[in-house]
Coordinates of C-alpha atoms in Angstrom, one line a residue:
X57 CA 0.0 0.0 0.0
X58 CA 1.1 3.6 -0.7
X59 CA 3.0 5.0 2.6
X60 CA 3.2 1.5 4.1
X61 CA 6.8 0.9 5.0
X62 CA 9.0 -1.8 5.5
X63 CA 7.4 -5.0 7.1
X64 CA 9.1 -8.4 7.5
X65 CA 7.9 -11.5 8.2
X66 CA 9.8 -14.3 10.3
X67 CA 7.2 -17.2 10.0
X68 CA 7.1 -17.5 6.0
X69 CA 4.5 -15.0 5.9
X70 CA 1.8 -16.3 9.1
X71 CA 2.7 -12.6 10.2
X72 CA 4.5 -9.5 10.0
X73 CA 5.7 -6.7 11.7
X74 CA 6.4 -3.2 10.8
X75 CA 10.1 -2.1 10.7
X76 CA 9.4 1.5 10.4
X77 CA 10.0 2.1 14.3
X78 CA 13.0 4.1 13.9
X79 CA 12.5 7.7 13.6
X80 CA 14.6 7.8 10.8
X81 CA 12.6 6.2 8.5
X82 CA 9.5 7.6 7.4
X83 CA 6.3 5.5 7.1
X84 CA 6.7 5.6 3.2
X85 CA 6.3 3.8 -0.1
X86 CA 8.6 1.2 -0.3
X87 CA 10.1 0.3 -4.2
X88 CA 12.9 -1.3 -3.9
X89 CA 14.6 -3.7 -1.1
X90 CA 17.8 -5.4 -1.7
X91 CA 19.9 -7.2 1.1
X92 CA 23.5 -6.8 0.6
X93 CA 25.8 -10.3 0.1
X94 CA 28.4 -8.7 2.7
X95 CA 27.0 -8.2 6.1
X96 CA 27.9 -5.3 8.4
X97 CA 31.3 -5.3 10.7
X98 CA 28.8 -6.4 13.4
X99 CA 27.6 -9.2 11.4
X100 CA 24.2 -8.3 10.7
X101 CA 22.4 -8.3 7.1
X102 CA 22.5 -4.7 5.4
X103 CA 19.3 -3.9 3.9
X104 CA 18.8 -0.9 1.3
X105 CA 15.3 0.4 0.4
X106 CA 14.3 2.7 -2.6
X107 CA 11.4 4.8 -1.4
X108 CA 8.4 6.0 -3.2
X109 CA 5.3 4.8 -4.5
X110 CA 6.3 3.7 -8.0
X111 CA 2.7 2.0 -9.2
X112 CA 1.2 5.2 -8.5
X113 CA 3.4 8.0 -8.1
X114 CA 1.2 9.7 -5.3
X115 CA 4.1 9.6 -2.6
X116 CA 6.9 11.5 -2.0
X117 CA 10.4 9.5 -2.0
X118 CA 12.9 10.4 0.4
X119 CA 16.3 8.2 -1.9
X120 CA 17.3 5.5 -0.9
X121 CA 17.6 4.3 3.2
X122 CA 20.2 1.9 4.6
X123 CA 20.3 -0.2 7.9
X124 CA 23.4 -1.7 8.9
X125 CA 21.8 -3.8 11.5
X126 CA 19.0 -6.2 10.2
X127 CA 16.4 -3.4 9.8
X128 CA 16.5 -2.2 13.6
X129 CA 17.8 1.6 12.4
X130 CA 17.8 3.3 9.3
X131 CA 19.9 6.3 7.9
X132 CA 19.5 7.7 4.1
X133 CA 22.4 7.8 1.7
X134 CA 21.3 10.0 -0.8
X135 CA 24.9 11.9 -1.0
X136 CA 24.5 13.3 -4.5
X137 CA 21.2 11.7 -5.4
X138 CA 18.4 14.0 -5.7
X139 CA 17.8 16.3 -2.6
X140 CA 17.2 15.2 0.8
X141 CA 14.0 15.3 0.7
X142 CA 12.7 14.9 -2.8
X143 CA 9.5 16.1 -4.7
X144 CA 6.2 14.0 -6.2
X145 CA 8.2 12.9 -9.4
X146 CA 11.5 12.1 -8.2
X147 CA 11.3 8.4 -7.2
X148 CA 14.0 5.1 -6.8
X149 CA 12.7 2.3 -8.9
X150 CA 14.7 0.2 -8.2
X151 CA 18.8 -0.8 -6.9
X152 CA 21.0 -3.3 -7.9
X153 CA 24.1 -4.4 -6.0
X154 CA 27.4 -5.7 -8.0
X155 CA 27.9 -8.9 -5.7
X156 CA 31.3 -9.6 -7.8
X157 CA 34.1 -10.0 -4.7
X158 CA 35.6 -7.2 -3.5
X159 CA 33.6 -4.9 -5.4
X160 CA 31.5 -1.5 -3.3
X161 CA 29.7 -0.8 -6.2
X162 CA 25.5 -0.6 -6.2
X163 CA 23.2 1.1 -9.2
X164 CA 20.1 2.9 -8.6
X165 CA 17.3 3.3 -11.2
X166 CA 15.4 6.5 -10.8
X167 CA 12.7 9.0 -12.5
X168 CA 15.9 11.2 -13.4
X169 CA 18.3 8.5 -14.7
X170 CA 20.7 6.0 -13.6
X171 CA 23.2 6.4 -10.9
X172 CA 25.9 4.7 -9.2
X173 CA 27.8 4.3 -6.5
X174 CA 31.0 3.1 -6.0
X175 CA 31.5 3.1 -2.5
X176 CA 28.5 1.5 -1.0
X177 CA 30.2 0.6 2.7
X178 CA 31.0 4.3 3.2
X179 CA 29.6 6.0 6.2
X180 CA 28.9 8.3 3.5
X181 CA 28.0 7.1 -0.2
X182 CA 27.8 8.9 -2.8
X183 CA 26.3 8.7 -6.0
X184 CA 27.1 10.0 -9.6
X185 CA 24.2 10.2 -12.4
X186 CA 25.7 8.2 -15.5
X187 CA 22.8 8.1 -17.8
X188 CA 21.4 10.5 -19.3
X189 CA 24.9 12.6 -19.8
X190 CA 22.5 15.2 -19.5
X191 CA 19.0 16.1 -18.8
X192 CA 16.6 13.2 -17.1
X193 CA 15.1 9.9 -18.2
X194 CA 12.9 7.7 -16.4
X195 CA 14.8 4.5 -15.5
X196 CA 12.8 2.0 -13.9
X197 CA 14.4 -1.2 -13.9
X198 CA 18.3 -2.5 -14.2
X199 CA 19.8 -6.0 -14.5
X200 CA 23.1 -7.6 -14.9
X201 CA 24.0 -9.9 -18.3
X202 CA 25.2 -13.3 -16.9
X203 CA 28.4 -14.3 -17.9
X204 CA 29.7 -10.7 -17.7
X205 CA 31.6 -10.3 -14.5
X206 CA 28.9 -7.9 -13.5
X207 CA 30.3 -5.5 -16.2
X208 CA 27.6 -5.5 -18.3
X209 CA 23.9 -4.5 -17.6
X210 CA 20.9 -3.8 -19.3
X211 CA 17.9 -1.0 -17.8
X212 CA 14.2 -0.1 -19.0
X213 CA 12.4 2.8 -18.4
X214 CA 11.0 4.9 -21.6
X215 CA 13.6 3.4 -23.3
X216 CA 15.8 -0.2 -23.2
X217 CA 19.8 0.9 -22.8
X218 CA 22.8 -0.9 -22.5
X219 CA 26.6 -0.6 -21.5
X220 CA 29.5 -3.4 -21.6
X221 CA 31.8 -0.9 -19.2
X222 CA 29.9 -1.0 -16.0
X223 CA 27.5 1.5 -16.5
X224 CA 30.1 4.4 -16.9
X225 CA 28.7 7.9 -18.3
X226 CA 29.0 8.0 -21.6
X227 CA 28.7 4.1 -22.0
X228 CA 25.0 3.7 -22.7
X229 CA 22.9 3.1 -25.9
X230 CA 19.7 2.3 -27.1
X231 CA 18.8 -0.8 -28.2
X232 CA 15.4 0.1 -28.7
X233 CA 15.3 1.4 -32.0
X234 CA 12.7 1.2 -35.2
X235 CA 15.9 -1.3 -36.7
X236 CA 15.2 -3.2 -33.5
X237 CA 11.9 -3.4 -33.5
X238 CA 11.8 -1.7 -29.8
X239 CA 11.1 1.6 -30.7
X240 CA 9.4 3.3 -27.9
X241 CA 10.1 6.7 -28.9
X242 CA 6.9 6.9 -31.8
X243 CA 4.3 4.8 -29.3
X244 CA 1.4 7.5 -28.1
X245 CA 1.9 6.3 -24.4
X246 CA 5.3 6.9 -24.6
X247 CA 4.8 10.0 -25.6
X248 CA 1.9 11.3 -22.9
X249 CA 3.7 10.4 -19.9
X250 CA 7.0 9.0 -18.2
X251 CA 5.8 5.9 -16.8
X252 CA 7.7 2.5 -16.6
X253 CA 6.8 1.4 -20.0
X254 CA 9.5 -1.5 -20.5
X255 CA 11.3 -3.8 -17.8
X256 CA 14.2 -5.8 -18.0
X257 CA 13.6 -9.4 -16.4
X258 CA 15.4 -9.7 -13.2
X259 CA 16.9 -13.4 -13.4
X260 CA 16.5 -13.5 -9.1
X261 CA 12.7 -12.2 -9.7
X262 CA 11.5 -14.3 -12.4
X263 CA 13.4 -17.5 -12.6

């Protein structure tokens, strides 16, 4: 539900409780949660969550949240990504951790663009927008191509892009084109509003 928060569940589902008892995080939409393959110094899961209410886009998003302690405290790390507190149409779709080893790097799909972040344990991340070079473009979705050491990935929004060098700026391209047969740009939804009009399949979602 819009505004709902975070809930989890420790009985497959027979009931939940609400995680949004830390003042930090607001009772929000929730997009996005992803739970990072390194745990914390202390040992517990680290949990990120893209706020907003995506379906409908009648919530405000506050970036993306991060708890360092299996969801008992929350703290945002928006360093760089929108503003700290963020109006109706800026929302996180969606994040995507690089679980390659060794690697700090984590992607963020967004109503402005794409960003990244290459330093994901910092007490401080920050983020840089690396697609559109300029302007904004609705990203809603992001994925990995197997096989690729995590170097190559694939994201959907108004459009289908794709970069082979990590999702660097200046690295995308469209694959949806009319030689494609993915042209989005000419379709008369695609043209009345920026909604999530393409998604990638996430391998970990869908099977």
């Amino acid at each position: 539900a819009a505004s709902g928060g975070i809930w989890k569940t420790t009985n497959s589902g027979a009931s939940w409780s609400v995680l949004n008892t830390d003042v930090q995080l607001a009772r929000l939409g929730i997009s996005d949660i992803q739970i990072d393959p390194v745990p914390s110094a202390s040992g517990s899961p680290i949990i990120y969550a893209a706020t907003g209410d995506v379906d409908g886009g009648i919530t405000f998003s506050d970036g993306i949240y991060r708890s360092e302690d299996g969801g008992r405290t929350w703290l945002p790390i928006n360093d760089n990504l929108f503003n700290q507190q963020t109006n109706l149409m800026e929302l996180v779709y969606s994040i995507l951790i690089d679980n390659a080893p060794g690697s700090s790097t984590m992607y963020a799909a967004t109503s402005l663009g794409f960003y990244k972040c290459t330093n994901r344990f910092s007490s401080v991340p920050h983020w840089d927008k690396v697609y559109p070079a300029t302007g904004n473009e609705l990203i809603s979705s992001i994925i990995f191509k197997p096989g690729t050491g995590n170097t190559e990935l694939f994201a959907a929004g108004v459009n289908i892009i794709h970069s082979s060098s990590s999702g660097n700026i200046n690295t995308w391209t469209s694959i949806a084109t009319s030689t494609s047969g993915l042209d989005l740009t000419n379709t008369p939804l695609a043209n009345a509003f920026p909604g999530k009009f393409a998604k990638t399949k996430h391998p970990a979602k869908y099977g």
